[in-house]
């Protein structure tokens, strides 16, 4: 039988044959012996066509003779895949001219590219690509030959990455006027191939501490480049600084300018909880000797470090540590001394109010309902006050600063002096439930005007109870026998706040008799010693059924009356 295989470097061995020409319904069952094979196909391994000849001398049959008919072994070429190697480059403005390469896969029988002749060339839109993007690299395999292989091409990819433009904020200075600076600018660096900012669309915004700064100091300017677009460029940002000065820079003599460098630590009105202040001392001419701590006036603090900034001998960073105090704010004042390193006057004095306290705990106070127990008639709990140990910025306080259970905050207000917060709560627990209502000022959510966070406050808590109490009378001991004690108990389902023992009384034949009482608010015993025959009735006096529990819930029915017939022992 003819057979086809794909080149694998090995000879074929699974030859077969078929026998035809049988008559009278005979089949191969009437044939004995084996068929062997000869011809060029027996040892062939290379791609091509080869003869297969059946050797029939070993076959026999009583009624048949045999004739051999040859077949063909066809060995087809295997396929090699030529894959263009992926390449990458960064945009330069010039056409891509890099060398292309490829890899050949699919060899069999441990063969290598040594069996291939010819050269791979390349086409595709990667050739001469200029702009950032992805491009195809297509290998051309028509010039390749191999005895046992065909060739298939697989594209690769050229990626031209965007170049980077650095957007650098420009340093700015202004004289303090109480207004935020707005005239920020920046430059773009890194254009290639004579490109300019004309290839960029979008706008630059500015963020950083300089955005809202109004006090003297040095603040960060950060360009926000997320709004910029360009075909061949991505964008990086470089910060700069805004310096706000008290007055214009001096131009003659050894005068000096004194600026708070870490001005971003300041809160409203020059307040801070940071105890380390850094200033930049800028002299109008180089100093003949480096300044030391003695060159600066400081109250409520001390100079802990002086270091040069740059090499011009005109700029120095001065670190001042405030005097330790957690009891009350202190004001640190500082300036450059007059005559330091020359005859110039003292610099302006700067003042910073420092208050650093990390254990400030607000105190909660109950409003009009402070018993700790409420019933269904109470839908609002008003005038709760949280007293604060230091002044707070009212704009930083909101309902989210409180943990509330069983209610919602209906109203919230901050006192004009900033030292207390008043709340009204609206109950959310339904009239069919019982549970707790509570409110707590969270830790580390609001801060005073110096930047100190408050700790967690007291928790104001009420037990919500809408279940009426029950009262029960029961005979404990005694049968009614004259001159023997009869003990009756009164028990309640919970504490009754307005119960008095005198509310229970006993009569025999309608005449009140004395009773001895013992017990407490949740249970009482009454001992009666009958002295006459008749009907003993123990009950609660009419008009005293308004008993209430701690939440103000009243009993809904009178207790059971205990009735006993007294008798004389026989």
XYZ file of C-alpha atoms in Angstrom:
570
model
C 0.000 0.000 0.000
C 1.210 3.521 -0.713
C 1.893 5.634 2.398
C 2.798 9.238 3.236
C 4.736 10.555 6.250
C 6.291 13.845 7.296
C 10.028 14.048 7.511
C 11.395 13.093 10.927
C 14.848 11.815 9.973
C 13.879 8.188 10.503
C 13.075 5.346 8.083
C 9.523 4.082 7.770
C 8.728 0.579 9.050
C 4.957 0.152 9.199
C 4.387 -1.078 5.637
C 1.130 -2.863 4.761
C -0.299 -4.700 1.747
C -3.699 -5.765 0.465
C -4.611 -8.848 -1.669
C -7.273 -8.627 -4.363
C -8.639 -11.066 -7.004
C -10.372 -13.629 -4.805
C -13.326 -15.541 -6.356
C -16.134 -17.692 -5.045
C -16.272 -15.647 -1.826
C -12.725 -16.601 -0.881
C -10.719 -14.276 1.351
C -7.214 -13.965 2.728
C -8.059 -16.914 4.959
C -7.048 -19.219 2.064
C -3.545 -17.623 1.959
C -0.682 -18.700 4.163
C 2.786 -17.225 4.628
C 4.161 -13.708 5.117
C 4.782 -10.712 2.874
C 8.074 -8.875 3.147
C 9.099 -5.660 1.379
C 11.909 -4.378 -0.781
C 12.552 -1.214 -2.762
C 14.065 2.227 -2.070
C 11.376 3.040 0.513
C 12.784 0.492 2.947
C 15.719 2.643 4.030
C 14.615 6.094 2.871
C 14.818 8.980 5.438
C 14.973 12.147 3.311
C 11.996 13.969 1.844
C 10.979 12.550 -1.542
C 9.147 9.633 -3.240
C 10.330 6.017 -2.987
C 9.249 2.566 -4.260
C 7.740 -0.113 -2.078
C 7.772 -3.627 -3.615
C 6.022 -6.528 -1.836
C 8.030 -9.784 -1.806
C 5.443 -12.579 -2.322
C 7.670 -15.637 -2.459
C 6.644 -16.590 1.043
C 2.914 -16.734 0.174
C 1.034 -19.924 -0.874
C -2.552 -20.946 -1.618
C -4.053 -24.143 -3.160
C -6.036 -22.282 -5.771
C -4.131 -19.066 -6.408
C -0.827 -17.751 -7.696
C 0.471 -14.299 -6.687
C 1.549 -11.202 -8.625
C 3.332 -8.292 -6.873
C 2.213 -4.670 -7.489
C 4.489 -1.953 -6.103
C 3.456 1.077 -3.978
C 4.994 4.483 -3.148
C 6.405 5.924 0.100
C 6.146 9.721 0.071
C 8.154 11.607 2.741
C 6.823 15.184 2.925
C 8.941 18.050 4.129
C 8.493 19.183 7.751
C 7.711 22.844 8.420
C 10.075 25.254 10.121
C 8.655 28.455 11.669
C 10.736 31.566 11.148
C 9.743 34.089 13.855
C 10.894 37.685 13.726
C 12.446 38.758 17.031
C 10.525 41.464 18.937
C 12.396 44.755 19.118
C 12.002 47.907 21.169
C 13.308 51.433 20.927
C 12.600 54.824 22.442
C 11.326 57.676 20.328
C 14.124 59.840 18.926
C 12.353 61.495 16.029
C 14.424 59.496 13.552
C 13.192 56.501 11.555
C 13.908 53.096 13.068
C 16.881 51.474 11.358
C 17.801 48.815 13.852
C 18.836 45.386 12.640
C 16.182 42.701 12.572
C 16.762 39.104 13.548
C 14.746 35.943 13.611
C 14.661 32.525 15.210
C 13.906 29.215 13.455
C 12.015 26.511 15.356
C 10.648 23.093 14.411
C 13.825 21.095 13.646
C 13.638 17.335 14.117
C 16.184 14.596 14.620
C 18.530 16.992 16.491
C 19.080 19.069 13.354
C 19.947 22.757 13.488
C 19.957 25.776 11.206
C 23.057 24.299 9.573
C 20.715 22.377 7.251
C 19.173 25.646 6.004
C 20.658 27.813 3.287
C 19.624 31.264 2.180
C 18.967 34.558 3.971
C 15.892 35.918 5.763
C 14.878 39.446 4.813
C 12.206 41.556 6.483
C 9.205 43.647 5.526
C 6.375 45.180 7.545
C 5.520 48.678 8.725
C 8.342 48.627 11.297
C 10.702 49.643 8.527
C 11.368 53.363 8.911
C 8.800 53.695 11.740
C 9.230 56.986 13.599
C 6.438 57.693 16.077
C 5.792 55.881 19.326
C 3.602 52.816 18.904
C 3.622 49.155 17.873
C 4.701 47.995 14.405
C 4.939 44.637 12.608
C 8.193 42.948 11.570
C 7.491 40.312 8.881
C 10.205 37.787 7.943
C 10.471 36.971 4.206
C 11.382 33.259 3.873
C 11.257 32.814 0.074
C 15.056 32.686 -0.192
C 15.416 29.855 2.330
C 15.938 26.267 1.208
C 16.393 22.967 2.992
C 16.243 19.388 1.781
C 13.695 18.270 4.308
C 11.889 21.430 5.376
C 9.405 24.015 4.190
C 9.237 27.432 5.867
C 6.438 29.447 7.511
C 6.818 33.096 8.554
C 5.610 34.541 11.883
C 5.579 38.285 12.546
C 7.427 39.975 15.366
C 6.728 43.390 16.875
C 8.634 46.628 17.080
C 7.629 48.791 20.047
C 8.727 52.414 19.958
C 8.288 53.713 23.502
C 7.516 57.304 24.268
C 10.399 59.519 25.312
C 10.088 61.353 28.632
C 9.522 65.067 28.990
C 10.307 66.488 32.438
C 7.905 69.196 33.526
C 9.876 71.253 36.036
C 8.077 73.750 38.237
C 9.867 77.082 38.393
C 10.881 78.513 41.758
C 8.807 81.473 42.895
C 9.068 84.179 45.539
C 6.578 86.660 46.903
C 6.172 89.127 49.738
C 3.632 88.024 52.326
C 0.289 89.719 51.661
C -2.137 87.208 53.171
C -3.134 85.835 49.759
C -2.288 82.522 48.133
C 0.120 82.594 45.186
C -1.402 81.656 41.820
C 1.099 82.568 39.075
C 2.854 79.207 38.936
C 4.843 78.336 35.813
C 6.968 75.460 34.594
C 9.324 74.449 31.824
C 9.414 71.309 29.677
C 12.732 69.618 29.067
C 13.618 66.627 26.910
C 12.175 67.368 23.458
C 13.843 65.556 20.541
C 14.195 66.080 16.798
C 13.477 69.806 17.072
C 10.094 69.136 18.685
C 8.668 71.901 20.873
C 5.811 72.205 23.313
C 3.588 72.603 20.250
C 3.344 68.789 20.165
C 1.852 68.772 23.676
C -1.841 69.269 24.382
C -3.596 69.744 27.693
C -2.724 71.884 30.667
C -0.614 71.715 33.809
C -2.208 72.102 37.226
C -0.238 72.746 40.393
C -0.513 71.064 43.767
C 1.625 70.928 46.883
C 1.783 73.033 50.025
C 2.458 76.178 47.965
C -1.072 76.017 46.556
C -2.686 77.474 49.689
C 0.281 78.945 51.574
C -0.064 82.499 52.885
C 2.451 82.706 55.744
C 6.177 83.232 55.463
C 8.072 80.074 54.721
C 9.244 77.761 51.971
C 6.602 75.565 50.332
C 6.577 72.797 47.729
C 5.324 73.425 44.173
C 4.380 70.188 42.392
C 3.258 70.227 38.743
C 0.362 67.872 38.042
C 1.063 66.427 34.581
C -1.932 64.090 34.342
C -3.680 66.522 31.995
C -0.910 66.489 29.372
C -0.918 64.426 26.162
C 1.611 63.931 23.360
C 1.970 61.297 20.664
C 5.627 60.589 21.338
C 6.189 61.699 24.915
C 5.256 60.734 28.442
C 5.653 63.192 31.283
C 7.579 63.292 34.559
C 7.343 66.047 37.143
C 10.010 67.911 39.074
C 9.136 69.931 42.166
C 10.299 73.407 43.023
C 9.574 75.818 45.870
C 7.641 78.953 46.693
C 9.317 81.279 49.185
C 7.062 83.744 50.988
C 9.073 86.521 52.648
C 8.116 89.162 55.164
C 9.703 91.996 53.220
C 11.830 92.642 50.178
C 15.318 91.243 50.210
C 17.997 93.580 51.511
C 20.481 94.846 48.962
C 23.338 96.333 50.992
C 25.218 95.762 54.215
C 25.154 92.581 56.287
C 21.402 92.721 56.839
C 19.567 89.402 56.925
C 16.199 87.911 56.063
C 14.636 85.412 58.502
C 12.132 82.940 57.058
C 10.386 79.879 58.524
C 11.384 77.020 56.213
C 8.966 74.330 57.358
C 5.959 76.624 57.177
C 3.741 73.736 56.100
C 3.598 72.612 59.751
C 1.654 75.731 60.682
C -2.070 75.623 61.275
C -4.318 78.665 61.503
C -2.796 81.879 62.909
C 0.717 80.495 63.170
C -0.129 77.570 65.468
C 1.543 74.149 65.387
C 2.013 70.984 67.420
C 5.518 70.476 66.050
C 8.266 71.383 68.498
C 11.066 71.624 65.921
C 11.120 74.773 63.752
C 13.565 75.348 60.914
C 14.404 78.795 59.572
C 16.384 79.978 56.570
C 18.692 82.884 57.369
C 19.611 84.715 54.155
C 22.346 87.353 54.422
C 22.765 90.044 51.787
C 26.496 89.417 51.509
C 28.781 86.494 52.335
C 29.635 86.120 56.018
C 33.240 86.302 57.103
C 32.647 83.580 59.658
C 29.972 80.946 59.927
C 27.112 81.833 62.291
C 26.583 79.942 65.524
C 23.663 79.581 67.924
C 24.643 82.780 69.725
C 23.850 84.747 66.580
C 20.088 84.325 67.050
C 17.548 85.643 69.559
C 15.171 82.904 70.735
C 12.610 82.843 73.548
C 10.845 79.668 74.707
C 13.254 77.598 72.669
C 16.884 77.104 71.762
C 18.998 76.805 68.637
C 20.053 73.167 68.263
C 21.710 73.261 64.842
C 23.114 75.746 62.311
C 24.192 74.502 58.876
C 25.155 76.133 55.604
C 22.869 75.863 52.577
C 24.972 75.878 49.424
C 28.471 77.324 49.187
C 27.863 81.069 48.843
C 28.174 81.681 52.643
C 24.976 83.714 52.533
C 22.318 81.104 53.317
C 22.038 79.038 56.518
C 19.463 76.674 57.952
C 18.797 77.209 61.666
C 16.963 74.555 63.702
C 15.114 75.698 66.827
C 13.597 73.299 69.368
C 10.719 74.713 71.396
C 10.786 74.456 75.181
C 8.932 71.331 76.302
C 5.386 72.074 77.398
C 2.233 69.977 77.202
C 0.180 71.997 79.674
C -0.440 75.155 77.682
C 0.649 76.782 74.417
C 3.983 78.598 74.361
C 5.042 81.255 71.895
C 8.474 80.791 70.345
C 9.931 84.048 69.051
C 13.153 84.244 67.083
C 15.256 86.598 64.989
C 18.807 87.221 63.791
C 20.699 89.399 66.260
C 21.693 92.904 65.262
C 25.332 93.369 64.435
C 25.908 89.702 63.734
C 28.924 89.486 61.476
C 28.694 93.212 60.793
C 26.735 96.271 61.757
C 23.360 95.493 60.242
C 20.145 95.653 62.271
C 18.324 92.654 63.678
C 15.989 90.829 61.346
C 12.250 90.838 61.753
C 11.035 88.667 64.630
C 8.982 85.601 63.814
C 6.524 84.092 66.290
C 5.075 80.581 66.330
C 2.600 79.353 68.945
C 3.499 75.769 69.922
C 1.220 73.347 71.767
C 2.037 69.643 71.735
C -0.183 67.311 73.692
C -0.979 63.744 72.664
C -3.289 62.708 75.537
C -6.215 65.085 75.153
C -9.430 63.349 76.187
C -12.832 64.984 75.627
C -15.440 64.585 78.357
C -19.031 63.653 77.605
C -21.942 65.074 79.591
C -25.553 63.932 79.587
C -28.269 66.325 78.548
C -31.815 66.499 79.848
C -32.162 62.700 79.934
C -29.325 61.448 82.046
C -30.836 58.574 84.002
C -29.343 55.927 81.784
C -32.757 54.322 81.087
C -35.348 55.420 78.537
C -38.631 54.026 77.259
C -40.629 54.249 74.035
C -41.908 57.734 74.839
C -38.397 59.120 74.351
C -37.669 59.675 70.660
C -34.935 62.301 71.050
C -32.056 62.753 73.453
C -31.004 66.381 73.392
C -28.260 68.686 74.588
C -25.453 66.165 74.916
C -22.195 68.036 75.403
C -18.646 66.879 74.682
C -16.207 69.232 76.385
C -12.865 69.580 74.594
C -9.534 70.270 76.315
C -8.400 72.596 73.511
C -9.990 74.737 70.836
C -11.088 72.903 67.698
C -11.646 74.104 64.163
C -15.450 73.849 63.683
C -15.001 73.015 60.003
C -13.257 69.751 60.925
C -16.132 68.360 63.034
C -18.957 66.278 61.585
C -21.266 63.334 62.359
C -18.643 60.933 60.975
C -16.437 61.755 63.985
C -18.815 59.952 66.371
C -19.690 56.317 66.957
C -23.453 56.112 67.492
C -25.500 53.011 68.301
C -29.282 52.797 68.338
C -29.721 56.372 67.124
C -28.641 58.935 64.552
C -27.250 62.423 65.029
C -30.096 64.879 64.427
C -28.178 68.077 65.197
C -24.527 68.960 65.782
C -23.042 72.315 66.715
C -19.667 73.595 67.887
C -19.551 76.309 70.542
C -18.210 79.707 69.440
C -15.099 79.241 71.590
C -14.436 75.889 69.891
C -14.212 74.018 73.196
C -17.430 72.018 73.203
C -19.663 70.110 70.798
C -23.401 69.747 71.387
C -25.396 66.852 69.923
C -29.036 65.844 69.625
C -29.780 62.172 68.972
C -32.837 60.682 67.283
C -33.664 57.173 68.500
C -33.708 54.455 65.824
C -34.346 51.381 68.005
C -37.966 50.348 67.386
C -40.665 50.094 70.035
C -40.568 46.309 69.852
C -36.902 46.014 70.794
C -34.651 46.621 73.719
C -30.992 47.489 73.596
C -28.402 50.174 74.151
C -28.198 53.688 72.775
C -24.728 55.203 72.963
C -22.548 57.923 71.482
C -18.755 58.299 71.625
C -16.376 60.813 70.080
C -13.870 58.733 68.082
C -10.124 58.846 68.643
C -7.855 60.619 66.146
C -10.604 62.082 63.962
C -10.715 65.747 64.969
C -7.828 67.950 66.002
C -7.310 71.196 67.834
C -6.055 74.357 66.176
C -2.465 73.228 66.772
C -2.856 69.888 64.986
C -3.149 67.641 68.064
C -5.685 64.850 67.738
C -8.145 64.124 70.535
C -8.332 60.721 72.190
C -11.606 58.808 72.466
C -14.167 60.443 74.734
C -16.371 59.037 77.453
C -19.281 56.997 76.148
C -22.744 58.351 76.922
C -25.064 55.387 77.182
C -28.714 54.639 77.817
C -30.551 51.353 78.204
C -33.634 51.362 76.009
C -36.480 49.413 77.669
C -40.067 49.440 76.413
C -41.264 46.352 78.329
C -43.716 47.023 81.219
C -42.700 45.417 84.506
C -44.804 42.756 86.185
C -45.642 42.407 89.881
C -46.746 39.172 91.537
C -48.040 38.262 95.032
C -47.619 34.688 96.232
C -48.210 32.735 99.424
C -44.876 31.543 100.778
C -45.893 29.754 103.975
C -48.767 29.400 106.411
C -52.231 27.866 106.222
C -54.377 30.475 108.007
C -54.250 28.899 111.401
C -54.817 31.472 114.130
C -51.770 32.720 115.965
C -49.403 31.275 113.331
C -47.408 33.360 110.826
C -48.499 33.693 107.213
C -45.768 34.862 104.816
C -46.609 36.411 101.453
C -43.996 37.564 98.892
C -44.231 40.359 96.337
C -41.806 40.078 93.415
C -41.186 42.278 90.373
C -39.708 41.403 86.965
C -37.221 44.256 87.324
C -36.309 47.048 89.681
C -39.266 49.289 90.587
C -38.150 52.786 91.476
C -41.227 54.024 93.365
C -42.415 51.003 95.355
C -43.052 51.396 99.093
C -43.947 48.558 101.491
C -46.970 50.556 102.684
C -48.563 50.009 99.281
C -49.409 46.422 100.339
C -51.988 45.825 103.009
C -53.921 42.948 104.584
C -57.498 42.739 105.944
C -59.454 40.110 107.863
C -63.161 40.481 107.381
C -62.497 43.916 105.877
C -60.507 45.228 108.820
C -56.832 46.072 108.163
C -54.332 44.069 110.151
C -50.662 44.766 110.765
C -47.964 43.228 108.558
C -44.220 43.003 109.097
C -42.176 43.717 105.929
C -38.664 42.678 104.860
C -36.862 42.837 101.496
C -35.689 45.229 98.775
C -36.884 46.876 95.526
C -36.950 43.642 93.597
C -38.692 41.507 96.205
C -40.487 41.877 99.546
C -41.935 39.504 102.151
C -44.961 40.346 104.297
C -45.572 38.401 107.544
C -49.077 38.476 109.032
C -50.260 36.780 112.248
C -54.073 36.382 112.102
C -55.948 36.654 115.398
C -59.527 36.064 114.291
C -61.443 33.697 112.107
C -62.515 35.033 108.742
C -61.277 35.866 105.251
C -57.700 37.169 104.972
C -57.098 39.281 101.842
C -53.641 40.570 100.908
C -53.472 43.061 97.995
C -52.125 46.376 96.742
C -53.904 49.482 97.879
C -56.148 51.126 95.314
C -54.414 54.131 93.773
C -50.925 52.629 94.079
C -50.875 50.765 90.782
C -48.669 53.397 89.021
C -45.459 51.535 89.721
C -42.720 52.189 87.150
C -39.342 50.679 86.304
C -36.138 52.647 85.786
C -37.115 53.475 82.204
C -40.502 54.811 83.300
C -42.603 51.874 82.066
C -45.688 51.373 84.274
C -47.153 48.023 85.301
C -50.123 47.168 83.119
C -52.216 45.228 85.690
C -52.641 44.859 89.433
C -50.887 41.930 91.101
C -52.807 38.805 91.975
C -54.682 39.060 95.284
C -53.888 36.412 97.900
C -57.013 35.248 99.749
C -56.892 32.815 102.685
C -59.518 31.634 105.169
C -58.273 31.731 108.729
C -59.340 29.099 111.173
C -58.998 27.842 114.717
C -56.935 24.717 115.149
C -58.931 21.712 116.301
